[in-house]
Coordinates of C-alpha atoms and ligand atoms in Angstrom, one line a residue:
M79 CA -25.1 -41.7 18.4
N80 CA -25.4 -44.9 20.5
Q81 CA -21.9 -45.3 22.0
N82 CA -22.5 -48.8 22.2
L83 CA -23.7 -49.3 18.7
F84 CA -20.3 -47.4 17.5
E85 CA -18.4 -49.7 19.5
I86 CA -19.9 -52.9 17.8
G87 CA -19.6 -51.4 14.8
K88 CA -15.7 -51.0 15.3
K89 CA -15.5 -55.1 15.5
F90 CA -16.2 -55.0 12.0
K91 CA -14.3 -54.8 8.6
F92 CA -16.3 -51.3 7.3
E93 CA -14.2 -49.6 5.0
G94 CA -14.0 -45.4 5.5
T95 CA -15.0 -44.0 8.3
V96 CA -18.6 -44.3 10.4
K97 CA -20.5 -41.5 10.4
E98 CA -23.8 -42.7 11.7
I99 CA -25.6 -46.0 12.8
R100 CA -29.0 -45.8 13.0
P101 CA -32.4 -48.0 13.0
L102 CA -33.6 -49.0 9.8
G103 CA -37.1 -51.0 9.0
E104 CA -39.7 -52.8 10.9
G105 CA -38.5 -56.6 10.6
L106 CA -40.3 -58.8 13.3
I107 CA -37.0 -60.7 14.5
N108 CA -33.8 -58.9 14.4
D109 CA -33.0 -55.5 15.0
T110 CA -31.7 -53.8 12.4
F111 CA -29.2 -51.0 11.9
I112 CA -27.7 -49.0 8.4
V113 CA -24.4 -47.9 9.4
E114 CA -23.6 -45.0 7.2
T115 CA -20.1 -44.0 6.4
E116 CA -18.3 -40.7 5.2
G117 CA -17.6 -39.8 1.5
D118 CA -17.6 -42.5 -1.2
S119 CA -17.1 -45.3 1.1
P120 CA -19.4 -48.1 1.0
D121 CA -22.5 -48.6 3.5
Y122 CA -23.5 -51.3 5.6
I123 CA -26.3 -53.0 7.2
L124 CA -25.7 -54.3 10.6
Q125 CA -28.2 -56.7 12.8
R126 CA -28.6 -57.6 16.2
K127 CA -29.7 -61.2 15.5
N128 CA -32.6 -62.6 17.9
K129 CA -30.9 -65.1 19.8
N130 CA -33.9 -66.6 21.1
I131 CA -35.4 -67.5 17.9
F132 CA -31.6 -68.0 16.1
Q133 CA -29.9 -70.1 18.6
N134 CA -27.2 -70.8 16.4
V135 CA -26.1 -68.0 14.8
P136 CA -22.7 -69.0 13.9
A137 CA -24.2 -71.9 12.2
M138 CA -26.5 -69.4 10.3
M139 CA -24.3 -67.3 9.1
E140 CA -22.2 -70.4 8.0
N141 CA -25.4 -71.4 6.2
I142 CA -25.6 -67.5 4.5
Q143 CA -21.8 -67.8 3.6
K144 CA -22.5 -71.1 1.4
V145 CA -25.1 -70.1 -0.4
T146 CA -23.9 -66.8 -1.1
S147 CA -20.5 -67.8 -2.6
H148 CA -23.0 -70.3 -4.7
L149 CA -24.9 -67.4 -5.9
K150 CA -21.7 -65.3 -6.5
K151 CA -19.7 -68.1 -8.9
K152 CA -23.3 -68.7 -10.8
I153 CA -23.7 -64.7 -11.0
E154 CA -19.8 -63.9 -12.5
A155 CA -20.0 -67.1 -14.5
E156 CA -23.2 -65.3 -16.1
G157 CA -21.4 -61.9 -16.7
G158 CA -23.2 -60.2 -13.8
D159 CA -22.0 -58.1 -10.6
P160 CA -21.7 -60.4 -7.8
M161 CA -21.7 -57.4 -5.6
R162 CA -25.2 -56.3 -6.4
E163 CA -26.5 -59.2 -7.1
A164 CA -25.7 -61.2 -4.3
L165 CA -25.2 -60.2 -0.4
T166 CA -22.0 -60.0 0.9
V167 CA -21.4 -60.9 4.3
T168 CA -18.9 -58.0 6.1
Q169 CA -16.7 -60.2 8.2
T170 CA -15.4 -58.7 11.5
T171 CA -11.7 -57.9 12.1
D172 CA -10.7 -61.0 13.6
G173 CA -12.4 -62.7 10.2
K174 CA -15.4 -63.9 11.8
L175 CA -18.6 -63.8 10.0
Y176 CA -20.5 -62.8 13.4
Y177 CA -19.6 -60.6 16.6
K178 CA -20.5 -61.6 19.5
D179 CA -20.7 -58.8 22.4
A180 CA -20.1 -59.0 26.3
D181 CA -23.9 -59.6 26.9
D182 CA -23.8 -62.7 24.5
E183 CA -25.3 -60.9 22.1
Y184 CA -25.0 -61.9 18.0
W185 CA -24.0 -59.2 15.7
A186 CA -23.7 -59.4 12.3
A187 CA -23.0 -57.2 9.1
C188 CA -23.3 -57.1 5.3
Y189 CA -22.2 -54.7 2.4
L190 CA -25.0 -52.1 1.5
I191 CA -26.0 -52.6 -2.5
P192 CA -26.6 -48.8 -3.3
D193 CA -29.2 -47.5 -5.5
T194 CA -31.5 -50.0 -4.6
I195 CA -35.2 -49.6 -4.0
T196 CA -37.3 -52.0 -1.4
Y197 CA -41.1 -52.4 -1.6
E198 CA -43.5 -52.7 1.3
K199 CA -46.5 -53.9 -1.0
A200 CA -46.7 -55.4 -4.5
D201 CA -48.4 -52.5 -6.1
S202 CA -48.4 -53.1 -9.4
P203 CA -48.1 -56.6 -11.7
A204 CA -45.3 -56.1 -13.1
L205 CA -43.4 -55.4 -9.9
A206 CA -44.9 -58.5 -8.7
E207 CA -43.9 -60.6 -11.7
Q208 CA -40.3 -59.4 -11.2
G209 CA -40.7 -60.6 -7.3
G210 CA -41.3 -64.0 -8.6
R211 CA -38.6 -64.3 -11.3
G212 CA -36.4 -62.9 -8.2
I213 CA -36.9 -66.1 -6.2
G214 CA -37.7 -68.3 -9.0
Q215 CA -33.8 -67.2 -10.1
F216 CA -32.5 -67.3 -6.6
Q217 CA -34.3 -71.4 -6.8
A218 CA -32.5 -72.0 -9.8
M219 CA -29.0 -70.8 -9.5
L220 CA -29.2 -73.1 -5.8
A221 CA -30.4 -75.8 -7.4
D222 CA -27.5 -77.6 -8.1
M223 CA -25.8 -76.6 -4.8
K224 CA -24.9 -80.0 -3.0
E225 CA -23.6 -79.0 -0.2
P226 CA -26.1 -79.4 3.0
L227 CA -27.3 -76.3 5.1
T228 CA -27.2 -76.4 8.9
D229 CA -30.9 -77.1 10.3
I230 CA -30.6 -74.0 12.1
L231 CA -34.3 -73.9 12.8
P232 CA -36.0 -77.4 12.9
G233 CA -39.4 -77.6 12.1
F234 CA -39.7 -74.5 10.6
H235 CA -42.3 -75.1 7.7
N236 CA -43.0 -78.7 9.2
M237 CA -46.7 -78.8 10.0
R238 CA -46.3 -81.9 12.1
F239 CA -43.8 -79.8 14.3
R240 CA -46.2 -76.5 14.3
F241 CA -49.0 -79.0 15.6
K242 CA -46.7 -80.5 18.3
Q243 CA -45.9 -76.7 19.3
W244 CA -49.5 -75.7 19.1
D245 CA -50.7 -79.0 21.2
E246 CA -48.5 -78.0 24.0
I247 CA -49.4 -74.2 24.4
I248 CA -52.8 -74.9 23.7
A249 CA -52.9 -77.7 27.0
K250 CA -50.9 -75.1 28.8
D251 CA -52.7 -71.5 28.4
P252 CA -50.1 -70.2 30.0
V253 CA -51.4 -66.6 30.2
G254 CA -55.1 -67.9 30.4
R255 CA -56.3 -66.1 26.8
K256 CA -57.5 -69.5 25.1
A257 CA -61.0 -69.1 26.3
E258 CA -61.1 -65.8 24.3
V259 CA -60.3 -67.7 21.4
K260 CA -62.3 -70.5 21.1
E261 CA -63.3 -69.6 17.3
E262 CA -60.0 -68.6 16.3
I263 CA -58.9 -72.3 17.7
E264 CA -61.5 -73.9 15.5
W265 CA -60.4 -72.1 12.2
I266 CA -56.9 -74.3 13.3
E267 CA -58.7 -77.5 14.0
S268 CA -61.0 -77.9 11.4
R269 CA -58.0 -77.6 8.6
R270 CA -55.3 -79.9 10.7
D271 CA -55.9 -83.0 8.5
E272 CA -56.1 -81.0 5.1
M273 CA -52.5 -79.1 6.1
L274 CA -51.0 -82.7 7.4
N275 CA -51.8 -84.3 4.4
F276 CA -49.6 -82.1 2.2
W277 CA -47.0 -82.3 4.6
A278 CA -46.9 -85.6 4.4
K279 CA -45.7 -85.3 0.8
A280 CA -42.2 -83.4 2.3
E281 CA -42.1 -86.8 4.6
S282 CA -42.3 -89.2 2.2
G283 CA -39.9 -87.3 -0.1
E284 CA -42.7 -86.9 -3.2
L285 CA -42.2 -82.8 -2.3
P286 CA -38.4 -82.9 -2.5
T287 CA -35.7 -80.9 -0.3
R288 CA -34.1 -78.1 -2.0
V289 CA -32.2 -74.8 -1.1
T290 CA -34.6 -72.5 -0.2
H291 CA -34.8 -68.6 1.4
N292 CA -38.0 -68.8 3.3
D293 CA -39.2 -65.3 4.1
T294 CA -40.0 -64.1 0.4
K295 CA -41.9 -61.3 1.3
I296 CA -41.2 -58.0 -1.1
S297 CA -39.5 -56.5 1.2
N298 CA -36.8 -58.8 1.0
I299 CA -36.2 -58.4 -2.5
L300 CA -33.9 -55.3 -3.5
F301 CA -35.1 -53.7 -7.1
D302 CA -33.1 -51.3 -9.7
K303 CA -34.7 -48.1 -10.4
H304 CA -35.8 -49.6 -13.7
G305 CA -38.3 -52.0 -11.1
N306 CA -36.5 -54.9 -12.2
V307 CA -35.5 -57.7 -9.3
L308 CA -31.7 -57.1 -8.8
C309 CA -31.0 -59.2 -5.0
V310 CA -32.7 -61.3 -2.6
I311 CA -31.7 -60.3 1.0
D312 CA -32.4 -61.5 4.7
L313 CA -30.7 -64.7 4.2
D314 CA -31.2 -65.7 7.9
T315 CA -33.8 -68.6 7.2
V316 CA -32.0 -70.2 3.9
L317 CA -32.4 -73.7 4.8
N318 CA -33.0 -77.4 3.4
S319 CA -36.7 -77.4 3.0
I320 CA -39.7 -77.6 0.0
C321 CA -39.5 -75.0 -2.4
L322 CA -43.1 -74.4 -2.7
N323 CA -43.2 -73.1 0.3
D324 CA -41.2 -69.8 -1.1
Y325 CA -43.6 -69.7 -3.8
G326 CA -46.6 -69.9 -1.1
D327 CA -44.9 -67.5 1.5
A328 CA -44.7 -64.9 -1.3
I329 CA -48.4 -65.2 -2.6
R330 CA -49.1 -64.8 1.0
S331 CA -47.2 -61.7 1.2
Y332 CA -48.1 -60.1 -2.2
T333 CA -51.5 -60.9 -3.0
N334 CA -52.7 -59.4 0.3
A335 CA -54.2 -56.4 -0.9
G336 CA -54.8 -55.1 2.7
L337 CA -51.7 -55.3 5.6
E338 CA -50.4 -58.4 7.4
D339 CA -51.9 -56.8 10.4
D340 CA -54.7 -54.9 8.8
E341 CA -57.5 -54.2 11.2
N342 CA -60.2 -53.5 8.7
L343 CA -60.5 -56.8 7.7
D344 CA -62.7 -55.3 4.4
N345 CA -59.2 -54.6 3.1
V346 CA -57.7 -58.2 3.0
Y347 CA -58.2 -60.3 -0.1
V348 CA -56.4 -62.1 -2.7
D349 CA -55.6 -59.7 -5.8
M350 CA -55.9 -62.0 -8.5
K351 CA -54.1 -60.1 -10.8
I352 CA -50.9 -59.6 -8.4
F353 CA -51.1 -63.8 -7.9
E354 CA -51.4 -64.2 -11.9
A355 CA -48.2 -62.3 -12.3
Y356 CA -46.1 -63.6 -9.4
T357 CA -46.8 -66.9 -10.4
K358 CA -45.7 -65.9 -13.9
G359 CA -42.5 -64.6 -12.9
Y360 CA -41.5 -67.5 -10.5
L361 CA -42.7 -70.3 -12.9
S362 CA -40.9 -68.7 -15.4
Q363 CA -37.5 -69.4 -13.7
T364 CA -38.7 -72.9 -12.4
A365 CA -41.2 -74.6 -14.5
G366 CA -37.7 -76.2 -15.9
F367 CA -37.0 -78.3 -12.7
L368 CA -39.6 -78.6 -10.7
T369 CA -41.1 -82.2 -10.5
P370 CA -44.3 -82.9 -11.6
A371 CA -45.4 -83.5 -7.7
E372 CA -44.2 -79.9 -7.1
M373 CA -45.8 -78.7 -9.9
E374 CA -49.1 -80.3 -8.9
N375 CA -48.8 -78.4 -5.5
V376 CA -47.8 -75.2 -6.5
A377 CA -51.3 -73.2 -5.8
F378 CA -52.0 -75.6 -2.6
S379 CA -48.8 -74.1 -0.9
A380 CA -49.9 -70.8 -0.7
K381 CA -52.8 -71.8 1.7
Y382 CA -50.3 -73.9 3.6
I383 CA -48.4 -70.9 4.4
T384 CA -51.2 -68.7 4.9
F385 CA -52.7 -71.5 7.2
E386 CA -49.2 -72.0 9.0
Q387 CA -48.9 -67.8 9.7
V388 CA -52.5 -67.7 11.0
L389 CA -51.7 -70.9 13.1
R390 CA -48.0 -69.3 14.3
F391 CA -49.8 -65.6 15.0
L392 CA -52.4 -67.1 17.0
M393 CA -50.2 -69.5 19.1
D394 CA -47.9 -66.4 19.8
Y395 CA -50.7 -64.9 20.9
I396 CA -52.1 -67.6 23.3
D397 CA -48.4 -68.4 24.6
G398 CA -48.3 -64.5 25.9
D399 CA -46.7 -63.0 23.0
N400 CA -42.9 -64.6 23.3
Y401 CA -41.8 -64.6 19.5
Y402 CA -43.1 -62.0 17.4
K403 CA -42.5 -58.5 18.4
V404 CA -45.8 -56.6 19.2
K405 CA -47.3 -53.0 19.5
N406 CA -49.6 -53.8 21.8
E407 CA -51.6 -56.8 23.7
K408 CA -53.8 -57.7 20.8
H409 CA -51.3 -57.5 17.8
N410 CA -51.0 -61.0 17.1
L411 CA -54.9 -61.6 17.5
V412 CA -55.2 -58.7 15.2
R413 CA -52.2 -60.7 13.1
T414 CA -54.3 -63.8 13.0
R415 CA -57.6 -62.9 12.1
A416 CA -55.8 -60.5 9.1
Q417 CA -54.3 -63.7 7.9
Y418 CA -57.5 -65.9 8.3
K419 CA -58.9 -63.7 6.2
L420 CA -56.6 -63.6 3.9
L421 CA -56.7 -67.7 4.0
Q422 CA -60.6 -67.9 3.2
S423 CA -60.0 -65.3 0.4
L424 CA -57.3 -68.3 -1.1
E425 CA -59.9 -71.0 -0.5
E426 CA -62.5 -69.0 -2.1
N427 CA -60.1 -68.4 -5.1
Y428 CA -58.5 -71.8 -5.2
D429 CA -59.9 -73.2 -8.3
E430 CA -58.9 -70.3 -10.4
M431 CA -55.4 -70.2 -8.8
C432 CA -55.2 -74.1 -9.9
N433 CA -55.8 -73.1 -13.4
I434 CA -53.8 -70.3 -13.7
V435 CA -50.8 -72.3 -12.4
K436 CA -51.6 -75.3 -14.8
K437 CA -51.6 -72.6 -17.8
Q438 CA -48.8 -71.1 -17.0
I439 CA -46.5 -74.6 -16.6
A440 CA -48.1 -75.3 -20.2
E441 CA -46.7 -72.5 -21.7
F442 CA -43.5 -71.9 -19.9
K443 CA -42.8 -76.1 -20.6
N444 CA -43.3 -75.3 -24.4
Ligands
GN1_503 C1 -40.7 -63.0 10.3 O1 -38.4 -61.0 10.6 P1 -39.0 -61.0 9.3 O2 -40.6 -60.1 9.5 O3 -38.5 -60.9 8.2 C2 -40.7 -64.8 10.3 C3 -41.8 -65.0 9.5 C4 -42.6 -64.8 9.3 C5 -43.0 -63.1 9.0 C6 -44.2 -62.6 9.5 C7 -37.6 -66.4 11.5 O4 -40.2 -62.5 9.6 O5 -41.2 -66.2 8.8 O6 -43.5 -65.0 8.0 O7 -42.1 -62.6 10.2 N1 -39.2 -65.0 10.6 C8 -38.7 -65.9 11.1 O8 -44.3 -61.1 8.6 O9 -39.6 -66.3 12.5
MG504 MG1 -36.7 -62.1 8.1

């Protein structure tokens, strides 16, 4: 085992004796490891947080602590198991929520909830419905959380901010890739007003600010063996933002019949059965508190977040791949095209999506 990792592991209050620390998963941002201990002692997740993206890790960890404390109180009150149904941050031996190493890298750890299953794809409507319930419940439990969170990712789902970044990078064209992606740039420009108009509803307060997760893909939910949703994980991006984006981002990831970076665009389209199921799960938990303005914009949020993802991947490509981890030179461009195909499919199905949302809101309101 990497001796350095082992030394990092010693800084945390892990129960038992560490047997092995090995890489886990394929996150696009952080480096994640599983910490396996001897015998019956709990295992843990250890992460090196990406400090280029998360420029205030201490505040990020405070946010996570606030959110998980609130969730745990709710879960306990309802007779649930707070160790299984909410994330538990593991502190360092000196009682901190993170460890900063000699290279100024930030590390954080949490308890690994045993006997859970994660999925990379929503391969059945039943699973998608459970995923929707999971994020819906998460938002519902946090709907009365008054304590503000620190905005550790200013402008994260803010289209005005994204276009500001976009305009700067397009003007700079730092690695000379702009000419090659003229058509793709037009995909963004032709939707600028439509997307800014949606964000204007957040700016005016028509769409309220709530506690939101901001990275609601299926792999960020733990399921139990029976396929029921257990716990929402990866809380790095918990923020005060508009809650529809959590729904929209989930639709972007769950309903895609292909991969986020599929090279075969024929694979990529919206699976409307999955759409209907996720929407049902989500609204079953949220229809009780969403405002009329939020309800009206549920379906649009899926287009909004998918558009944002097209923009972010393309912007990173033009910028020379500084944000997302890439497997090769064209990876961000492949992602851009696949996400654009998905956006087109959402646009084609938009009327039907609106009808499904309307129908289900009416059902859950009764
Ligand atoms: C990033 O690291 P990961 O895979 O959980 C990104 C999300 C994107 C996602 C695309 C902080 O999430 O916003 O939607 O990649 N997270 C951040 O797969 O930028
Ligand atoms: Mg994440």
